[in-house]
Amino acid sequence: MYEHFELDKKLVKCAPSARQLAVEEMEFYAFAHFTVNTFTDKEWGDGTEPESVFNPSALDADQWVDALKAAGIKGLILTCKHHDGFCLWPSAYTEHSVKNSPYMNGQGDIVREVSEACARGGIKFGVYLSPWDRNAQVYGQGKPYDDYFCNQLTELLTQYGPLFTVWFDGACGEGPNGKKQVYDWNRYYALIRKLQPDAAIAISGPDIRWCGNEAGDTRESEWSVLPTSVSIEDEVAANSQTSDDASFREKKISEMDRDLGSRTLMQRANGLVWRPSETDTSIRPGWFYHDHEDDKVRSVETLLDIWYRTVGGNSTLLLNIPPDRRGLFHEVDVERLRGMGEYIRRTFAVNLAEDAVITADRDNGYDLPENVKCDCYDTYYKPFDGENSVTLNIKLSESQSVTHVVIKECIPYSQRIEKYAIDAKVGGEWVEVTSGTTVGYKKIAKFDAVETDEIRIRILDSRVCPIISFVGIY
Ligand code: FUL
């Protein structure tokens, strides 16, 4: 067997839960940051904003959903309560909400309007509820605030239909009384599991991991199998004053670390966990709408670059589009979303692999190479365990211009590929067109157009053996 076989056998036992898989399959979903900040021109409200400032003049959640669908976006997460504590629904537990605003004479419920528009439009709905609350008087008192937070969470979990995710920010500042709250996370998680068992708990939660930045940056190697913690090197432990203290022998993983899953790191793993990356970033410089940023909306080109690196790099993309003071997505943002969607639909319209003949230099006699034509997890291509480098050959029906190869691992069997290269046959010779490291849920390999009738994917290294569910050529 090859060098890392024993380690790799342990690593590939780690796989996604159904709720994690459901979010990964959405690939691209949106945030809408909307609260009093939209009207006060701030990014963080301090909780003293009068409810009277919140007054969208022409709110139309169907317009949001139409714009999202034009980009191919599959779900929307609404900031039901941001750090300022203002609730977009008429919560029974606070006066600081839409019910005391001029919007619809206090009869409005924006969480309802948005969740219903998502259901009508056939996209999923999720909630952002900030644990940090700069308005609630009970904030910082311990259990009284946890009770308040759980009451609000219960309203959101029970009154607005199925939620695909509950998004918890890690921010924890001071409340109106100058005190910080120690959040009872396990209590919040238990409530979500009880009331919405299919919802993935994101960021400050067990199911979906923050990518580590808000700029849209990505890693070259993005792993979903992570260590729960790693043992620190022996010499560090030996030099430590309290080296007999077990906690000093352990290092927690930070989402901002560059390496979250290499074999080198995994050799020191104390446990394993599936935690796929989500990249959250805004279409504008801020998370909330500011009219002075109308000329700073990211270009279609920039947005597509982020889309390629995230959706095509084993991370989901959570793109924020902040509604303006009318309660609409601004025309510029709508145009950018449409531009993205048109490009993506056009580029991936015809999969040349469908009519190709697909073979491999080895297979297990059962999970055959042709199985990668089906974009599903029921069938896949797999060699025998221990065969960690293989070549898939894709003979096209005729010579074509090719610019993209898409590879998806069968992630119910974990993430396995460490390294690959892609070649095209040009004038009878193999030419390497691109290469990379991890694949995971999906890799979109983009390269300069090449005229070819044959492509090959060389898996150069993988854990135990690669299990490939899909290959697309465009
Ligand atoms: C951050 C917040 O402080 C920002 O306002 C925004 O909501 C972003 C998604 O998360 O931590």
Coordinates of C-alpha atoms and ligand atoms in Angstrom, one line a residue:
M1 CA 0.0 0.0 0.0
Y2 CA 1.1 3.6 -0.4
E3 CA 2.6 5.7 2.3
H4 CA -0.4 7.4 4.0
F5 CA -2.8 4.5 3.7
E6 CA -3.5 3.9 7.4
L7 CA -4.0 7.6 8.1
D8 CA -6.2 8.0 5.0
K9 CA -8.5 5.1 6.0
K10 CA -9.4 7.0 9.2
L11 CA -9.9 10.3 7.3
V12 CA -12.3 9.0 4.8
K13 CA -14.7 7.8 7.5
C14 CA -15.7 11.4 8.1
A15 CA -18.6 12.4 5.9
P16 CA -21.5 15.0 5.8
S17 CA -24.8 14.8 7.5
A18 CA -28.0 15.0 5.4
R19 CA -28.5 18.7 6.5
Q20 CA -24.9 19.6 5.5
L21 CA -25.2 17.8 2.2
A22 CA -28.5 19.7 1.5
V23 CA -26.7 23.1 2.0
E24 CA -23.6 22.1 0.0
E25 CA -25.9 21.1 -2.9
M26 CA -27.5 24.6 -2.9
E27 CA -24.0 25.9 -3.9
F28 CA -25.0 29.6 -4.2
Y29 CA -27.4 31.4 -1.8
A30 CA -27.9 35.0 -0.6
F31 CA -28.0 37.2 2.4
A32 CA -30.2 40.3 2.7
H33 CA -28.9 42.7 5.4
F34 CA -31.8 45.0 6.2
T35 CA -32.6 46.9 9.5
V36 CA -32.6 50.4 11.0
N37 CA -29.1 50.7 9.6
T38 CA -30.5 50.9 6.1
F39 CA -32.2 54.2 7.2
T40 CA -29.5 55.6 9.5
D41 CA -26.7 54.9 7.0
K42 CA -24.7 52.7 9.5
E43 CA -23.1 49.3 9.5
W44 CA -23.7 48.6 13.2
G45 CA -26.6 50.2 15.0
D46 CA -26.1 50.9 18.7
G47 CA -29.6 49.8 19.8
T48 CA -30.9 53.4 20.5
E49 CA -32.4 53.9 17.1
P50 CA -36.1 54.9 17.4
E51 CA -38.4 52.4 15.6
S52 CA -39.8 55.4 13.7
V53 CA -36.7 55.4 11.4
F54 CA -37.7 52.1 9.8
N55 CA -39.9 52.8 6.9
P56 CA -39.3 51.2 3.6
S57 CA -41.5 53.0 1.0
A58 CA -42.0 50.3 -1.6
L59 CA -40.9 46.9 -0.1
D60 CA -41.4 44.1 -2.6
A61 CA -39.8 40.8 -1.6
D62 CA -40.9 39.2 -4.9
Q63 CA -38.5 41.6 -6.6
W64 CA -35.7 40.3 -4.4
V65 CA -36.5 36.7 -5.2
D66 CA -36.8 37.3 -9.0
A67 CA -33.4 39.1 -9.0
L68 CA -31.8 36.2 -7.0
K69 CA -33.3 33.6 -9.3
A70 CA -31.9 35.4 -12.3
A71 CA -28.4 34.7 -10.9
G72 CA -29.2 31.1 -10.2
I73 CA -29.3 31.6 -6.4
K74 CA -31.1 28.9 -4.5
G75 CA -31.9 30.4 -1.1
L76 CA -32.1 33.6 1.0
I77 CA -31.0 34.3 4.6
L78 CA -32.6 37.4 6.1
T79 CA -31.1 39.4 9.0
C80 CA -34.2 39.1 11.2
K81 CA -32.4 40.9 14.0
H82 CA -28.9 42.4 13.6
H83 CA -26.7 43.7 16.5
D84 CA -29.0 46.7 17.0
G85 CA -31.7 44.4 18.3
F86 CA -34.5 45.7 16.0
C87 CA -36.7 42.8 14.9
L88 CA -38.1 42.6 11.4
W89 CA -41.0 40.6 12.7
P90 CA -43.5 41.6 15.4
S91 CA -41.8 39.7 18.2
A92 CA -44.0 39.3 21.3
Y93 CA -40.9 39.7 23.5
T94 CA -39.8 43.3 22.7
E95 CA -41.2 46.6 21.7
H96 CA -38.1 47.2 19.5
S97 CA -39.6 45.9 16.2
V98 CA -41.5 46.6 13.1
K99 CA -44.7 46.7 15.2
N100 CA -43.7 50.1 16.5
S101 CA -42.5 51.4 13.1
P102 CA -44.5 53.4 10.6
Y103 CA -44.1 50.5 8.1
M104 CA -47.7 49.4 7.3
N105 CA -48.8 51.3 10.4
G106 CA -47.1 48.7 12.6
Q107 CA -49.0 45.9 11.0
G108 CA -46.0 44.6 8.9
D109 CA -44.0 41.5 9.3
I110 CA -41.0 41.4 7.0
V111 CA -39.9 37.9 7.9
R112 CA -43.3 36.7 6.8
E113 CA -43.2 38.7 3.5
V114 CA -39.7 37.5 2.6
S115 CA -40.3 33.8 3.7
E116 CA -43.5 33.7 1.6
A117 CA -41.9 35.3 -1.4
C118 CA -39.1 32.7 -1.2
A119 CA -41.8 29.9 -1.1
R120 CA -43.6 31.4 -4.0
G121 CA -40.4 31.7 -6.0
G122 CA -39.3 28.2 -5.1
I123 CA -36.1 29.1 -3.3
K124 CA -35.2 28.2 0.3
F125 CA -35.4 30.5 3.3
G126 CA -33.1 30.9 6.3
V127 CA -32.7 33.2 9.2
Y128 CA -29.9 35.3 10.7
L129 CA -30.5 36.1 14.4
S130 CA -27.7 38.1 16.0
P131 CA -27.0 36.8 19.5
W132 CA -25.3 40.2 20.2
D133 CA -28.2 42.5 21.1
R134 CA -27.4 46.2 21.9
N135 CA -31.0 47.0 22.7
A136 CA -32.3 44.2 25.0
Q137 CA -32.1 45.3 28.7
V138 CA -31.5 41.7 29.8
Y139 CA -28.4 41.3 27.6
G140 CA -25.4 40.4 29.8
Q141 CA -27.5 39.0 32.6
G142 CA -27.0 35.3 31.7
K143 CA -30.1 33.2 31.8
P144 CA -32.6 36.0 31.4
Y145 CA -31.1 36.9 28.0
D146 CA -30.8 33.3 27.0
D147 CA -34.5 32.9 27.7
Y148 CA -35.2 36.1 25.7
F149 CA -33.1 34.8 22.8
C150 CA -34.7 31.3 22.8
N151 CA -38.1 32.9 22.8
Q152 CA -37.3 34.9 19.7
L153 CA -35.6 31.9 18.1
T154 CA -38.8 29.9 18.8
E155 CA -40.9 32.5 17.1
L156 CA -38.7 32.3 14.0
L157 CA -38.4 28.5 14.1
T158 CA -42.2 27.9 14.3
Q159 CA -43.9 30.7 12.4
Y160 CA -42.2 30.9 9.0
G161 CA -42.1 27.5 7.5
P162 CA -39.1 25.3 6.9
L163 CA -35.7 26.9 7.3
F164 CA -32.6 25.6 5.5
T165 CA -30.2 27.3 7.9
V166 CA -30.0 29.3 11.1
W167 CA -27.0 31.7 10.8
F168 CA -25.3 32.7 14.0
D169 CA -22.7 35.5 14.1
G170 CA -19.9 35.1 16.5
A171 CA -19.8 38.8 17.4
C172 CA -20.2 39.4 21.2
G173 CA -19.9 43.0 22.4
E174 CA -21.4 44.9 25.2
G175 CA -25.2 45.4 25.6
P176 CA -27.0 48.6 26.7
N177 CA -25.8 48.0 30.3
G178 CA -22.2 47.8 29.3
K179 CA -22.2 44.0 30.0
K180 CA -21.2 41.1 27.8
Q181 CA -23.3 38.0 27.6
V182 CA -21.9 34.5 27.7
Y183 CA -24.1 32.7 25.2
D184 CA -25.6 29.3 26.0
W185 CA -24.9 27.9 22.6
N186 CA -25.8 24.3 23.4
R187 CA -29.2 25.4 24.5
Y188 CA -29.8 27.4 21.3
Y189 CA -28.6 24.4 19.2
A190 CA -30.9 21.9 21.1
L191 CA -33.9 24.2 20.4
I192 CA -33.1 24.3 16.7
R193 CA -32.6 20.6 16.5
K194 CA -35.9 20.1 18.2
L195 CA -38.0 22.6 16.2
Q196 CA -36.2 22.5 12.7
P197 CA -34.1 19.3 12.6
D198 CA -33.3 19.8 8.9
A199 CA -31.8 23.3 9.4
A200 CA -28.0 23.6 9.3
I201 CA -26.6 25.8 12.0
A202 CA -24.0 28.0 10.4
I203 CA -20.8 29.8 11.5
S204 CA -21.2 29.9 15.3
G205 CA -22.6 26.4 15.0
P206 CA -21.7 22.8 14.2
D207 CA -22.8 22.4 10.6
I208 CA -21.3 25.0 8.3
R209 CA -17.9 26.7 8.8
W210 CA -16.9 30.3 8.2
C211 CA -14.3 30.5 5.4
G212 CA -12.2 32.9 7.5
N213 CA -12.7 36.2 5.8
E214 CA -15.5 38.5 4.4
A215 CA -13.7 39.6 1.3
G216 CA -14.4 36.6 -0.9
D217 CA -10.9 35.2 -0.6
T218 CA -10.5 31.4 -0.9
R219 CA -7.9 28.7 -0.3
E220 CA -6.1 26.7 -2.9
S221 CA -6.8 23.5 -0.9
E222 CA -10.2 23.6 0.8
W223 CA -10.9 20.6 3.0
S224 CA -14.3 19.7 4.5
V225 CA -12.7 17.0 6.8
L226 CA -11.2 19.0 9.7
P227 CA -9.5 18.1 13.0
T228 CA -11.6 18.9 16.1
S229 CA -8.3 20.0 17.6
V230 CA -4.6 19.1 17.1
S231 CA -2.0 18.0 19.5
I232 CA 0.8 20.5 19.7
E233 CA 4.3 19.4 18.9
D234 CA 6.1 17.5 21.6
E235 CA 8.9 20.0 22.0
V236 CA 6.3 22.8 22.6
A237 CA 4.6 20.7 25.2
A238 CA 7.9 19.8 26.8
N239 CA 8.9 23.5 27.1
S240 CA 5.5 24.5 28.5
Q241 CA 5.5 25.3 32.2
T242 CA 2.3 23.4 32.6
S243 CA 3.0 20.6 30.3
D244 CA 1.2 18.2 32.6
D245 CA -2.0 20.1 31.9
A246 CA -3.8 18.3 29.0
S247 CA -5.3 21.5 27.6
F248 CA -1.8 22.8 27.0
R249 CA -1.2 19.8 24.7
E250 CA -4.1 20.8 22.5
K251 CA -4.5 23.5 20.0
K252 CA -7.9 24.6 18.8
I253 CA -8.4 25.1 15.1
S254 CA -9.0 28.7 13.9
E255 CA -11.2 29.1 10.8
M256 CA -8.7 31.7 9.7
D257 CA -5.8 29.2 9.4
R258 CA -4.6 28.5 5.9
D259 CA -4.3 24.8 6.4
L260 CA -7.3 23.1 7.9
G261 CA -7.0 19.6 6.6
S262 CA -3.7 18.5 5.0
R263 CA -2.3 15.1 6.0
T264 CA 0.5 16.9 7.8
L265 CA -2.0 18.6 10.0
M266 CA -4.2 15.5 10.3
Q267 CA -1.4 13.4 11.7
R268 CA -1.9 15.5 14.8
A269 CA -5.7 15.4 14.8
N270 CA -7.4 14.5 18.1
G271 CA -10.7 13.9 16.3
L272 CA -12.4 14.5 13.0
V273 CA -15.4 16.5 11.9
W274 CA -17.1 17.4 8.6
R275 CA -17.3 21.2 8.5
P276 CA -17.7 22.5 4.9
S277 CA -16.7 26.1 4.1
E278 CA -19.2 28.9 3.4
T279 CA -17.8 32.1 1.9
D280 CA -19.9 35.1 2.9
T281 CA -19.2 38.4 1.2
S282 CA -21.2 41.4 0.0
I283 CA -21.9 42.7 -3.5
R284 CA -21.1 46.1 -2.1
P285 CA -18.4 47.3 0.3
G286 CA -20.8 47.3 3.3
W287 CA -23.3 44.7 4.5
F288 CA -26.1 47.3 4.6
Y289 CA -27.3 49.6 1.8
H290 CA -25.7 53.0 1.5
D291 CA -26.5 55.2 -1.5
H292 CA -22.9 56.5 -1.7
E293 CA -21.9 53.0 -2.6
D294 CA -24.1 52.7 -5.7
D295 CA -21.0 53.2 -7.8
K296 CA -19.0 50.6 -5.8
V297 CA -21.1 47.5 -6.6
R298 CA -18.9 44.7 -7.6
S299 CA -18.6 44.0 -11.3
V300 CA -20.0 40.9 -13.0
E301 CA -16.4 39.9 -13.7
T302 CA -15.4 40.2 -10.0
L303 CA -18.5 38.4 -8.9
L304 CA -17.9 35.5 -11.3
D305 CA -14.3 35.3 -10.2
I306 CA -15.6 34.8 -6.6
W307 CA -18.2 32.3 -7.8
Y308 CA -15.6 30.3 -9.6
R309 CA -13.3 30.1 -6.6
T310 CA -16.1 29.3 -4.1
V311 CA -18.7 27.2 -5.9
G312 CA -15.9 25.8 -8.0
G313 CA -13.6 25.4 -5.1
N314 CA -15.4 23.3 -2.5
S315 CA -17.1 26.2 -0.7
T316 CA -20.7 27.5 -0.9
L317 CA -21.1 31.1 -1.8
L318 CA -23.3 33.3 0.5
L319 CA -23.6 36.6 -1.4
N320 CA -25.1 39.6 0.4
I321 CA -27.4 41.9 -1.6
P322 CA -28.7 44.7 0.8
P323 CA -32.2 46.1 0.1
D324 CA -32.3 49.9 -0.2
R325 CA -34.5 52.4 1.6
R326 CA -37.4 51.6 -0.7
G327 CA -37.2 47.9 0.4
L328 CA -36.0 46.9 -3.1
F329 CA -32.7 45.6 -4.5
H330 CA -31.1 48.5 -6.2
E331 CA -31.1 48.5 -10.0
V332 CA -27.3 48.2 -10.3
D333 CA -27.3 45.1 -8.0
V334 CA -30.1 43.5 -10.0
E335 CA -28.2 44.1 -13.2
R336 CA -25.1 42.4 -11.8
L337 CA -27.1 39.4 -10.6
R338 CA -28.6 39.0 -14.1
G339 CA -25.2 39.3 -15.7
M340 CA -23.8 36.5 -13.5
G341 CA -26.8 34.2 -14.2
E342 CA -26.6 34.8 -17.9
Y343 CA -22.9 34.0 -18.1
I344 CA -23.3 30.8 -15.9
R345 CA -26.3 29.5 -17.8
R346 CA -24.6 30.1 -21.2
T347 CA -21.2 28.6 -20.2
F348 CA -22.6 25.4 -18.7
A349 CA -25.5 24.9 -21.2
V350 CA -24.1 21.8 -23.0
N351 CA -22.1 19.1 -21.3
L352 CA -19.8 17.5 -23.9
A353 CA -19.2 14.6 -21.6
E354 CA -22.7 13.3 -22.1
D355 CA -21.9 12.0 -25.6
A356 CA -18.3 11.0 -24.8
V357 CA -16.9 7.6 -24.2
I358 CA -15.4 7.5 -20.7
T359 CA -12.8 4.9 -19.7
A360 CA -10.2 4.6 -17.0
D361 CA -6.8 2.8 -16.5
R362 CA -8.4 0.9 -13.6
D363 CA -11.7 0.3 -12.0
N364 CA -13.2 -2.2 -9.6
G365 CA -15.3 -3.9 -12.3
Y366 CA -18.5 -2.5 -10.9
D367 CA -18.4 1.3 -10.3
L368 CA -17.5 2.0 -13.9
P369 CA -16.1 5.2 -15.4
E370 CA -19.3 5.9 -17.5
N371 CA -21.1 6.4 -14.2
V372 CA -19.7 9.9 -14.0
K373 CA -22.1 11.0 -16.7
C374 CA -24.9 11.1 -14.1
D375 CA -24.8 14.0 -11.7
C376 CA -25.9 12.0 -8.7
Y377 CA -24.5 10.2 -5.7
D378 CA -26.2 6.8 -6.4
T379 CA -23.7 5.9 -9.0
Y380 CA -20.0 6.8 -9.2
Y381 CA -16.7 5.7 -10.5
K382 CA -14.4 4.0 -8.1
P383 CA -11.2 1.8 -8.4
F384 CA -10.1 -0.6 -5.7
D385 CA -9.1 0.7 -2.2
G386 CA -5.4 1.6 -2.2
E387 CA -5.5 2.7 -5.9
N388 CA -5.0 6.3 -5.1
S389 CA -3.8 7.6 -8.5
V390 CA -5.9 6.8 -11.6
T391 CA -6.6 8.4 -15.0
L392 CA -10.0 9.0 -16.5
N393 CA -10.1 9.3 -20.3
I394 CA -12.9 11.2 -21.9
K395 CA -13.2 10.7 -25.7
L396 CA -15.5 13.4 -27.2
S397 CA -17.8 12.6 -30.1
E398 CA -16.0 15.2 -32.2
S399 CA -13.3 17.9 -31.9
Q400 CA -14.6 20.9 -29.9
S401 CA -13.4 24.0 -28.2
V402 CA -13.2 23.2 -24.4
T403 CA -12.8 25.7 -21.6
H404 CA -14.0 24.0 -18.4
V405 CA -13.9 20.6 -16.7
V406 CA -16.1 20.1 -13.7
I407 CA -15.4 17.3 -11.2
K408 CA -17.5 16.3 -8.3
E409 CA -16.5 13.8 -5.6
C410 CA -19.0 11.5 -4.1
I411 CA -18.9 13.3 -0.8
P412 CA -21.2 10.9 1.1
Y413 CA -17.9 8.8 0.9
S414 CA -15.9 11.8 2.2
Q415 CA -13.4 14.1 0.5
R416 CA -10.5 12.2 -1.0
I417 CA -8.7 13.9 -3.9
E418 CA -5.4 15.6 -2.9
K419 CA -4.0 16.4 -6.4
Y420 CA -5.0 16.3 -10.0
A421 CA -4.0 17.4 -13.5
I422 CA -6.1 17.8 -16.7
D423 CA -4.7 17.2 -20.2
A424 CA -6.2 17.8 -23.6
K425 CA -5.1 16.0 -26.8
V426 CA -3.9 18.6 -29.3
G427 CA -2.5 17.4 -32.7
G428 CA -2.0 13.9 -31.3
E429 CA -0.1 15.1 -28.2
W430 CA -1.2 15.4 -24.6
V431 CA -1.0 19.0 -23.3
E432 CA -1.6 19.8 -19.6
V433 CA -4.2 22.5 -19.5
T434 CA -4.6 22.9 -15.7
S435 CA -3.8 21.2 -12.4
G436 CA -4.9 21.6 -8.8
T437 CA -5.2 20.1 -5.4
T438 CA -8.5 19.5 -3.7
V439 CA -11.8 18.7 -5.5
G440 CA -14.4 18.0 -2.8
Y441 CA -18.1 18.8 -3.4
K442 CA -17.2 20.5 -6.8
K443 CA -14.2 21.7 -8.7
I444 CA -14.7 23.9 -11.7
A445 CA -11.4 23.9 -13.6
K446 CA -11.3 26.8 -16.1
F447 CA -8.6 27.2 -18.7
D448 CA -7.8 28.9 -22.0
A449 CA -9.9 27.5 -24.8
V450 CA -8.4 24.4 -26.4
E451 CA -9.5 22.6 -29.5
T452 CA -9.6 18.9 -28.7
D453 CA -11.5 15.6 -29.1
E454 CA -10.0 14.0 -26.0
I455 CA -9.6 15.0 -22.4
R456 CA -8.0 13.1 -19.5
I457 CA -8.2 13.7 -15.8
R458 CA -5.2 12.4 -13.9
I459 CA -5.9 11.9 -10.2
L460 CA -2.4 12.1 -8.9
D461 CA -3.0 11.5 -5.2
S462 CA -6.1 10.7 -3.1
R463 CA -7.1 9.3 0.2
V464 CA -7.6 5.5 -0.1
C465 CA -9.0 5.9 -3.7
P466 CA -11.0 8.5 -5.5
I467 CA -14.7 8.2 -5.7
I468 CA -16.0 10.5 -8.5
S469 CA -19.7 11.1 -8.9
F470 CA -19.7 13.5 -11.9
V471 CA -17.5 14.9 -14.7
G472 CA -18.7 17.6 -17.0
I473 CA -16.9 19.1 -20.0
Y474 CA -17.9 22.5 -21.4
Ligands
FUL1 C1 -20.4 40.2 10.9 C2 -21.3 41.3 11.4 O1 -20.8 42.1 12.4 C3 -21.7 42.1 10.1 O2 -22.4 43.3 10.4 C4 -22.4 41.2 9.2 O3 -23.6 40.8 9.7 C5 -21.5 39.9 8.9 C6 -22.2 38.9 8.0 O4 -21.1 39.3 10.1 O5 -19.8 39.6 11.9

